Amino acid sequence: MSETKFTPGPWNVISMQGEEVLKYAITDRSGCVAWAVNRATVNTEANAHLIAATPNMFKTLDDVLSVRLDLDQDHLNRREEKMVCDAIQEIEAVLSKARGEHQQNPT
């Protein structure tokens, strides 16, 4: 696992609406880390908040993996064990992608 290279959180959302364009600055303590800009649509603000939550989500998923749930056969049936293993693989893939390690294959 490589170290993260993105701006650490927490990130916040600042609304900067214009007449026809919605703009939201995603900021940390030192300034703007990203923008969510769109024509006046409902999703722009929600997208900005999702982007701002990214560092917290990343840390939460990373913390879950660092604990590494002990899969006790006495407490989980095969289906539940598979679900937990699949979830761990998905978490690993998401974190890898967030660190820039995930390469998408062009289709």
GROMACS .gro file of C-alpha atoms in nm:
model
  107
    1MET     CA    1   0.000   0.000   0.000
    2SER     CA    2   0.143   0.336  -0.098
    3GLU     CA    3   0.100   0.658   0.093
    4THR     CA    4  -0.174   0.900   0.000
    5LYS     CA    5  -0.079   1.193  -0.220
    6PHE     CA    6  -0.401   1.394  -0.204
    7THR     CA    7  -0.467   1.695   0.016
    8PRO     CA    8  -0.564   1.570   0.361
    9GLY     CA    9  -0.902   1.669   0.505
   10PRO     CA   10  -1.112   1.796   0.646
   11TRP     CA   11  -1.258   1.963   0.337
   12ASN     CA   12  -1.549   2.207   0.342
   13VAL     CA   13  -1.794   2.341   0.083
   14ILE     CA   14  -1.833   2.712   0.011
   15SER     CA   15  -2.122   2.823  -0.211
   16MET     CA   16  -2.039   3.080  -0.481
   17GLN     CA   17  -2.359   3.096  -0.693
   18GLY     CA   18  -2.377   3.311  -0.999
   19GLU     CA   19  -2.678   3.390  -1.214
   20GLU     CA   20  -2.667   3.085  -1.442
   21VAL     CA   21  -2.383   2.880  -1.298
   22LEU     CA   22  -2.360   2.709  -0.959
   23LYS     CA   23  -2.009   2.707  -0.817
   24TYR     CA   24  -1.894   2.537  -0.500
   25ALA     CA   25  -1.538   2.560  -0.375
   26ILE     CA   26  -1.413   2.255  -0.186
   27THR     CA   27  -1.157   2.394   0.057
   28ASP     CA   28  -0.916   2.293   0.330
   29ARG     CA   29  -0.735   2.521   0.574
   30SER     CA   30  -0.494   2.648   0.308
   31GLY     CA   31  -0.742   2.718   0.028
   32CYS     CA   32  -0.932   2.559  -0.257
   33VAL     CA   33  -0.862   2.192  -0.337
   34ALA     CA   34  -1.140   2.143  -0.597
   35TRP     CA   35  -1.439   2.305  -0.764
   36ALA     CA   36  -1.785   2.172  -0.843
   37VAL     CA   37  -1.920   2.389  -1.124
   38ASN     CA   38  -2.228   2.332  -1.334
   39ARG     CA   39  -2.520   2.503  -1.494
   40ALA     CA   40  -2.801   2.543  -1.244
   41THR     CA   41  -2.879   2.181  -1.159
   42VAL     CA   42  -2.989   2.007  -0.845
   43ASN     CA   43  -2.686   1.777  -0.830
   44THR     CA   44  -2.407   2.036  -0.819
   45GLU     CA   45  -2.431   2.106  -0.447
   46ALA     CA   46  -2.472   1.736  -0.364
   47ASN     CA   47  -2.164   1.656  -0.576
   48ALA     CA   48  -1.964   1.923  -0.393
   49HIS     CA   49  -2.057   1.773  -0.055
   50LEU     CA   50  -1.968   1.424  -0.179
   51ILE     CA   51  -1.627   1.548  -0.294
   52ALA     CA   52  -1.573   1.726   0.038
   53ALA     CA   53  -1.652   1.402   0.228
   54THR     CA   54  -1.389   1.206   0.035
   55PRO     CA   55  -1.098   1.239   0.283
   56ASN     CA   56  -1.324   1.122   0.568
   57MET     CA   57  -1.457   0.828   0.366
   58PHE     CA   58  -1.103   0.732   0.265
   59LYS     CA   59  -0.986   0.738   0.628
   60THR     CA   60  -1.285   0.533   0.744
   61LEU     CA   61  -1.227   0.265   0.481
   62ASP     CA   62  -0.854   0.264   0.555
   63ASP     CA   63  -0.929   0.222   0.927
   64VAL     CA   64  -1.163  -0.070   0.854
   65LEU     CA   65  -0.889  -0.246   0.657
   66SER     CA   66  -0.628  -0.181   0.926
   67VAL     CA   67  -0.846  -0.364   1.180
   68ARG     CA   68  -0.890  -0.663   0.943
   69LEU     CA   69  -1.192  -0.839   1.077
   70ASP     CA   70  -1.109  -1.185   1.205
   71LEU     CA   71  -1.335  -1.420   1.018
   72ASP     CA   72  -1.440  -1.670   1.280
   73GLN     CA   73  -1.599  -1.972   1.114
   74ASP     CA   74  -1.816  -2.029   1.422
   75HIS     CA   75  -1.986  -1.692   1.383
   76LEU     CA   76  -2.017  -1.654   1.005
   77ASN     CA   77  -2.173  -1.890   0.758
   78ARG     CA   78  -2.014  -1.933   0.413
   79ARG     CA   79  -2.240  -1.674   0.253
   80GLU     CA   80  -2.162  -1.413   0.520
   81GLU     CA   81  -1.790  -1.489   0.504
   82LYS     CA   82  -1.795  -1.444   0.126
   83MET     CA   83  -1.982  -1.114   0.165
   84VAL     CA   84  -1.720  -0.985   0.412
   85CYS     CA   85  -1.431  -1.101   0.189
   86ASP     CA   86  -1.593  -0.938  -0.115
   87ALA     CA   87  -1.645  -0.614   0.078
   88ILE     CA   88  -1.281  -0.612   0.187
   89GLN     CA   89  -1.170  -0.660  -0.174
   90GLU     CA   90  -1.394  -0.373  -0.284
   91ILE     CA   91  -1.256  -0.149  -0.010
   92GLU     CA   92  -0.901  -0.235  -0.116
   93ALA     CA   93  -0.985  -0.154  -0.479
   94VAL     CA   94  -1.151   0.179  -0.390
   95LEU     CA   95  -0.857   0.287  -0.174
   96SER     CA   96  -0.612   0.184  -0.445
   97LYS     CA   97  -0.806   0.390  -0.700
   98ALA     CA   98  -0.815   0.690  -0.465
   99ARG     CA   99  -0.436   0.668  -0.426
  100GLY     CA  100  -0.400   0.670  -0.805
  101GLU     CA  101  -0.285   0.307  -0.820
  102HIS     CA  102  -0.592   0.184  -1.008
  103GLN     CA  103  -0.557   0.197  -1.384
  104GLN     CA  104  -0.874   0.172  -1.590
  105ASN     CA  105  -0.853  -0.030  -1.907
  106PRO     CA  106  -0.977   0.163  -2.210
  107THR     CA  107  -1.283   0.002  -2.366
   0.00000   0.00000   0.00000
